[in-house]
Coordinates of C-alpha atoms in Angstrom, one line a residue:
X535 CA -14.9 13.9 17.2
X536 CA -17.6 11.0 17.5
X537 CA -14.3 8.4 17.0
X538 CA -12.4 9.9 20.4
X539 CA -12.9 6.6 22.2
X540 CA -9.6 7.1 24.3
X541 CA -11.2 11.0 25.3
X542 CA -14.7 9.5 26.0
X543 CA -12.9 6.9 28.5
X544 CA -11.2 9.3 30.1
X545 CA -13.6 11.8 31.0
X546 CA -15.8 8.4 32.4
X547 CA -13.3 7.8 34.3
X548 CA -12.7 11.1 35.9
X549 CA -16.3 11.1 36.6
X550 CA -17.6 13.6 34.3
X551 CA -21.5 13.0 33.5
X552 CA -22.5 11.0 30.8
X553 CA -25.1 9.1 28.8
X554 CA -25.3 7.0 26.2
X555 CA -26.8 8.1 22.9
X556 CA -28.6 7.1 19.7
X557 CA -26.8 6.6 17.0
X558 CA -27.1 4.8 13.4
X559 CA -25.5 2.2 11.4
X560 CA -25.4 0.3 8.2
X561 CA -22.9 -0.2 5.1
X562 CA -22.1 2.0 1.7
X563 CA -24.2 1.4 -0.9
X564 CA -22.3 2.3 -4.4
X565 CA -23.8 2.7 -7.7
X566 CA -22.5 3.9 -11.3
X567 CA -22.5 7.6 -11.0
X568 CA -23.8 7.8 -14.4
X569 CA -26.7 5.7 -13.3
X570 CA -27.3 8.1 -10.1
X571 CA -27.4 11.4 -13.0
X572 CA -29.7 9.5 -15.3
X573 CA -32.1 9.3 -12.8
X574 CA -31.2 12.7 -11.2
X575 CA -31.6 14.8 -14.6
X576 CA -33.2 12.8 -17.2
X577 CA -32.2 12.3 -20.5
X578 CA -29.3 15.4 -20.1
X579 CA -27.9 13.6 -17.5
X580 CA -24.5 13.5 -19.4
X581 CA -24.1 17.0 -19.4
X582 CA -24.0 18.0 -16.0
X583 CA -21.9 17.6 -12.6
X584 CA -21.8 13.9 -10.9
X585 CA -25.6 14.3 -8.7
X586 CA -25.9 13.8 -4.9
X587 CA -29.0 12.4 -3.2
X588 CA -31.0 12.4 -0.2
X589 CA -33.3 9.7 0.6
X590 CA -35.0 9.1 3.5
X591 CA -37.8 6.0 4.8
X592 CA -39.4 4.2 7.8
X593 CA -38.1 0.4 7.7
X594 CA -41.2 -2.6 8.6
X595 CA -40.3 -2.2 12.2
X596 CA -40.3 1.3 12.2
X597 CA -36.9 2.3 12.5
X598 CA -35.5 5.6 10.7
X599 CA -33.4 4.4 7.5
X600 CA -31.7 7.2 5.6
X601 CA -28.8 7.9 3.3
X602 CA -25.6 9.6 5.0
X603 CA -22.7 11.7 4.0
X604 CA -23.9 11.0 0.3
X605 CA -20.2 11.0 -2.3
X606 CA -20.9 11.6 -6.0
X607 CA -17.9 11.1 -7.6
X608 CA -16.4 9.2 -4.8
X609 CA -14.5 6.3 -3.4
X610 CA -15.6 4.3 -0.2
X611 CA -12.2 4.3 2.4
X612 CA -11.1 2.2 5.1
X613 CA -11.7 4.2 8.1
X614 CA -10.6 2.1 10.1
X615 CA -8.8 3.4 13.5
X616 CA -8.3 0.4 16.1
X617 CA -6.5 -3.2 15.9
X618 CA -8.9 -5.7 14.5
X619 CA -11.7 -3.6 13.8
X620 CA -13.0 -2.6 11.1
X621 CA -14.9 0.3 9.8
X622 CA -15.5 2.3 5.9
X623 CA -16.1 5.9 5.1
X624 CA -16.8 7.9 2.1
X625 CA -15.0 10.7 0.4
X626 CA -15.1 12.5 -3.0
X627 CA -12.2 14.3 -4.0
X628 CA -12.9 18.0 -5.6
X629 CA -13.3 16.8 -9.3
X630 CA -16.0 14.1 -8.3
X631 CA -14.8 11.9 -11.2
X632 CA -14.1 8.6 -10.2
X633 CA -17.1 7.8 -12.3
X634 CA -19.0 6.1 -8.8
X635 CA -21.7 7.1 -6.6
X636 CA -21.5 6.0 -2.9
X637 CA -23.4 7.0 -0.1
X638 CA -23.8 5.2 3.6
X639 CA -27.1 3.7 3.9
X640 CA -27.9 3.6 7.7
X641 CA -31.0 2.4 10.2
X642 CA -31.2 3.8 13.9
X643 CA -29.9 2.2 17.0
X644 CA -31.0 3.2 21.0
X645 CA -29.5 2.6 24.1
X646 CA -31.9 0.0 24.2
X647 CA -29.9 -2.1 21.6
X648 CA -26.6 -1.7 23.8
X649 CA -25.7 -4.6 25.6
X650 CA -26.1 -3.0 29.2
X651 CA -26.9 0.7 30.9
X652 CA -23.2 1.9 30.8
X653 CA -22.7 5.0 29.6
X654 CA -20.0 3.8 27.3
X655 CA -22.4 0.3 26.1
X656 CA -22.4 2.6 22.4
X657 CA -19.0 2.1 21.9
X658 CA -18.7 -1.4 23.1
X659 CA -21.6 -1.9 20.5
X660 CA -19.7 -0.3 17.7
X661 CA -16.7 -2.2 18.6
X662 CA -18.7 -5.8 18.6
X663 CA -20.0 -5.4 14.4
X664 CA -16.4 -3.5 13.5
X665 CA -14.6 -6.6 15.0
X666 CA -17.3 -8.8 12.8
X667 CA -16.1 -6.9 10.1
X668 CA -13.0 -7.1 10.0
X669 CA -13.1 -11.4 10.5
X670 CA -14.5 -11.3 7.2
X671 CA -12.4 -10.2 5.2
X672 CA -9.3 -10.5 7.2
X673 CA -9.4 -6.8 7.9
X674 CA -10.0 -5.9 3.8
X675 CA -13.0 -4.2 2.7
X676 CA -16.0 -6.7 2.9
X677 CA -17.9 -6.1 -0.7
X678 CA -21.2 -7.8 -1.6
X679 CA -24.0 -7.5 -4.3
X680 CA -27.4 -6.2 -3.4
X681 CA -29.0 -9.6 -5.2
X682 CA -26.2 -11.9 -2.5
X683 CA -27.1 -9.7 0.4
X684 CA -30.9 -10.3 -0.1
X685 CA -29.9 -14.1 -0.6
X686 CA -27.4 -14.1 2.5
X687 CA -24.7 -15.5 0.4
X688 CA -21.0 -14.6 0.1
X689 CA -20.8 -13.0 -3.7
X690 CA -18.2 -14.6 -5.6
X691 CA -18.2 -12.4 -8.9
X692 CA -19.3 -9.0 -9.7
X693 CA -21.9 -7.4 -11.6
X694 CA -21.5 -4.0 -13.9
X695 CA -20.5 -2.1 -10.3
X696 CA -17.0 -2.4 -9.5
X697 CA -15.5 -1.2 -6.2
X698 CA -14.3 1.9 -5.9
X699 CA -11.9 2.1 -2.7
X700 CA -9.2 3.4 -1.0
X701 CA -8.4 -0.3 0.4
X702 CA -7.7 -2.9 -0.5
X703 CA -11.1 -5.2 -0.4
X704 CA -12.6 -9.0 -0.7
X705 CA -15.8 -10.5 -1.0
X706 CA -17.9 -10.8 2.5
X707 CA -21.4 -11.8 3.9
X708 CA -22.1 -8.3 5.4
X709 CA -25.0 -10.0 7.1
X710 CA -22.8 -11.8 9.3
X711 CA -21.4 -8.1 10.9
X712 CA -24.4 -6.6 11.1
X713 CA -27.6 -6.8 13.4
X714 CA -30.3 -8.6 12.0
X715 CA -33.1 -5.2 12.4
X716 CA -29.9 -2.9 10.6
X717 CA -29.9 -5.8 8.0
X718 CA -33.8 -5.6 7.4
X719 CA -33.6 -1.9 7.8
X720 CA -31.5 -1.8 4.4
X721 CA -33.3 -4.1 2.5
X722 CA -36.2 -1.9 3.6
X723 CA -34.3 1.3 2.7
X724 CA -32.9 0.0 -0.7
X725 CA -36.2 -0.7 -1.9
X726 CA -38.0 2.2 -0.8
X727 CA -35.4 4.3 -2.4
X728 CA -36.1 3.0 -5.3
X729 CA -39.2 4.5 -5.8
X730 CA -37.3 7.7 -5.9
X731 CA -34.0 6.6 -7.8
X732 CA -34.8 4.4 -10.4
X733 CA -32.9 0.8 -10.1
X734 CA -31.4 2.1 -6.8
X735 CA -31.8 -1.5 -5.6
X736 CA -30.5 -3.5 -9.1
X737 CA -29.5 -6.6 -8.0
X738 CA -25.8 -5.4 -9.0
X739 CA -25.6 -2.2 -6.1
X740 CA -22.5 -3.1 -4.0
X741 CA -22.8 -3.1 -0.5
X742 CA -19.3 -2.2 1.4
X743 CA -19.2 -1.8 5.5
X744 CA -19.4 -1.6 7.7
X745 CA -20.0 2.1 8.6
X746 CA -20.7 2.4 12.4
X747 CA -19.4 5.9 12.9
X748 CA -21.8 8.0 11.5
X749 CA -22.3 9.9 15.3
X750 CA -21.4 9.9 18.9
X751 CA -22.5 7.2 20.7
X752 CA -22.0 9.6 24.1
X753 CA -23.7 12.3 24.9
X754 CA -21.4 14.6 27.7
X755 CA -24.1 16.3 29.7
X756 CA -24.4 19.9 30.0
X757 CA -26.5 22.5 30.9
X758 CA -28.5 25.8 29.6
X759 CA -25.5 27.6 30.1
X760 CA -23.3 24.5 28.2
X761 CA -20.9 23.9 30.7
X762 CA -20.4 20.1 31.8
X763 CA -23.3 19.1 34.7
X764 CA -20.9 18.3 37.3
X765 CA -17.6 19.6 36.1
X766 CA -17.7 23.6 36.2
X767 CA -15.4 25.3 33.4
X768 CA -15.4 22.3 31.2
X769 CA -17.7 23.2 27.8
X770 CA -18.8 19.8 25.7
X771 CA -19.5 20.6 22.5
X772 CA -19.7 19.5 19.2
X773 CA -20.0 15.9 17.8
X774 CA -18.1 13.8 19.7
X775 CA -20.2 15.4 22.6
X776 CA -23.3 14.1 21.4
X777 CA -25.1 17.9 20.5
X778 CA -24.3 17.5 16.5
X779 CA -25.0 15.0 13.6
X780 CA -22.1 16.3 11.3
X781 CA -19.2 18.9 10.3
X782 CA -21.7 21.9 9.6
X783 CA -23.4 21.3 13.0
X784 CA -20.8 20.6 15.1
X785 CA -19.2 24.2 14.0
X786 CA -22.6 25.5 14.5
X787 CA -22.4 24.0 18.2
X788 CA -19.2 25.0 18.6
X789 CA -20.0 28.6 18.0
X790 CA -22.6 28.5 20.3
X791 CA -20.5 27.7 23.3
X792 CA -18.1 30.6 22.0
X793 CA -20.9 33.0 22.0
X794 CA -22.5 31.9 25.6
X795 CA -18.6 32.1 27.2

C-alpha cells in the first residue's frame, strides 16, 4: 500500500525506476454527527442514517483542498506505523453510531515541496510533519479547536465537540506540524465548506492530525503494457504504486494488470 516504506526502499535500491509523486496532506476535522445530518437532511435529520459528505475548494494560492475518506459515525485512530512519528486515520464501524462525524481535510503537495529531486524526497517529507507530530503531544493524538487553530494557540479546554478516538490524545498547536501553505489551505477549505455545510467551520470543530498518508508518495514506473520500465516481469500496481487514490481504485488497477497478463 502507499505506507510500504521498507518495499519502496527496496526496490530504489535494486534499481527499479521511480519518481516521486503528488500527494496530499492535512488533519481530521470532526463535528457532531448530528450537526453534519441537520445540515445534510433538514429538519428530518433525526430520522435517518449518520450523513457522509464531499466537499471540495481551491485554497487563496490555488492549491486543491478537499475532504478525504469522509467517516460518519466514526472515530479518528492513531495510525501510526514508525518509532517517533506520528500519523491519524479515520474509521466508522458498521453501525456508524459513535454519534461523531470526521472526515480528513487535505491541501495538495508536489515534488516541488519535497526537500530535494530524490525519488524517495515524498517520504522523507511525510516523515519530517509525522515526527512534528508526534513532539507535540508526546506521541498522543494532537487535538485543537478550529477558533485556537485560526488563533495559533495551543487549546486548553474544549467546546461542545469532544474527541472521538481510538488513542489516547492531548491538546497540540497543529500549526506547529504542518506547512504553513497546508495550514492556510484548511483555513481556506474550512471556510469554503461552510458555504455548503452549515457551521462546518464553528469555532468548536476539532482539528486531530496529522494525516499525511492519504496516497503514495512514489510512483513505480511502468509502461502501456504495465510491467516495470526497466525491470521485465515485475507488474506495479495499485496504490502504493502510485496509479490509484484509494481501495476501489487500487482493485480497479489491480484488475487491470490481471487482465493485460
Amino acid at each position: 500500500g502507499h505506507s510500504a516504506r521498507d518495499t519502496f526502499s527496496m526496490l530504489y535500491e535494486k534499481g527499479v525506476a521511480m519518481t516521486p509523486k503528488a500527494f496530499a496532506m492535512g488533519v481530521r476535522v470532526q463535528h457532531e454527527q448530528k450537526d453534519i445530518n441537520r445540515a445534510q437532511y433538514g429538519a428530518a435529520f433525526d430520522k435517518f442514517l449518520a450523513a457522509p459528505y464531499k466537499c471540495t475548494a481551491k485554497a487563496k494560492d490555488g492549491r486543491g483542498v478537499y475532504t478525504f475518506c469522509m467517516c460518519p459515525g466514526g472515530y479518528v485512530v492513531n495510525a501510526s506505523s514508525e518509532e517517533n512519528g506520528l500519523v491519524v486515520n479515520g474509521m466508522s464501524n458498521v453501525d456508524r453510531d459513535s454519534g461523531y462525524a470526521n472526515s480528513a481535510v487535505i491541501v495538495s503537495v508536489t515534488p516541488e515541496d519535497f526537500p530535494s529531486d530524490h525519488p524517495l524526497a515524498g517520504v522523507e517529507f511525510q516523515r519530517t510533519w509525522e515526527k512534528k507530530a508526534y513532539q507535540l503531544c508526546r506521541g498522543k493524538i494532537p487535538v485543537q479547536r478550529f477558533g485556537d487553530f485560526l488563533n495559533d494557540r495551543c487549546s486548553d479546554h474544549l467546546g461542545k465537540v469532544k474527541p472521538c478516538t481510538k488513542g489516547t490524545w492531548d491538546f497540540g498547536n497543529l500549526q506547529k506540524a504542518l506547512p504553513t501553505y497546508v495550514k492556510n489551505g484548511i483555513i481556506d477549505g474550512l471556510k469554503k465548506f461552510s458555504d455548503q455545510i452549515e457551521n462546518y467551520d464553528d469555532e468548536d470543530t476539532l482539528l486531530l492530525g496529522v494525516e499525511t498518508r492519504t496516497s503514495s508518495p512514489v510512483r513505480i514506473e511502468r509502461d502501456a503494457d504495465f510491467v516495470s520500465l526497466n525491470v521485465k516481469g515485475l507488474y506495479p500496481c495499485g496504490e502504493g504504486a502510485g496509479y490509484a487514490g484509494g481501495i476501489m481504485s487500487a482493485a480497479m488497477d489491480g484488475l487491470r494488470v490481471a487482465m493485460k497478463i
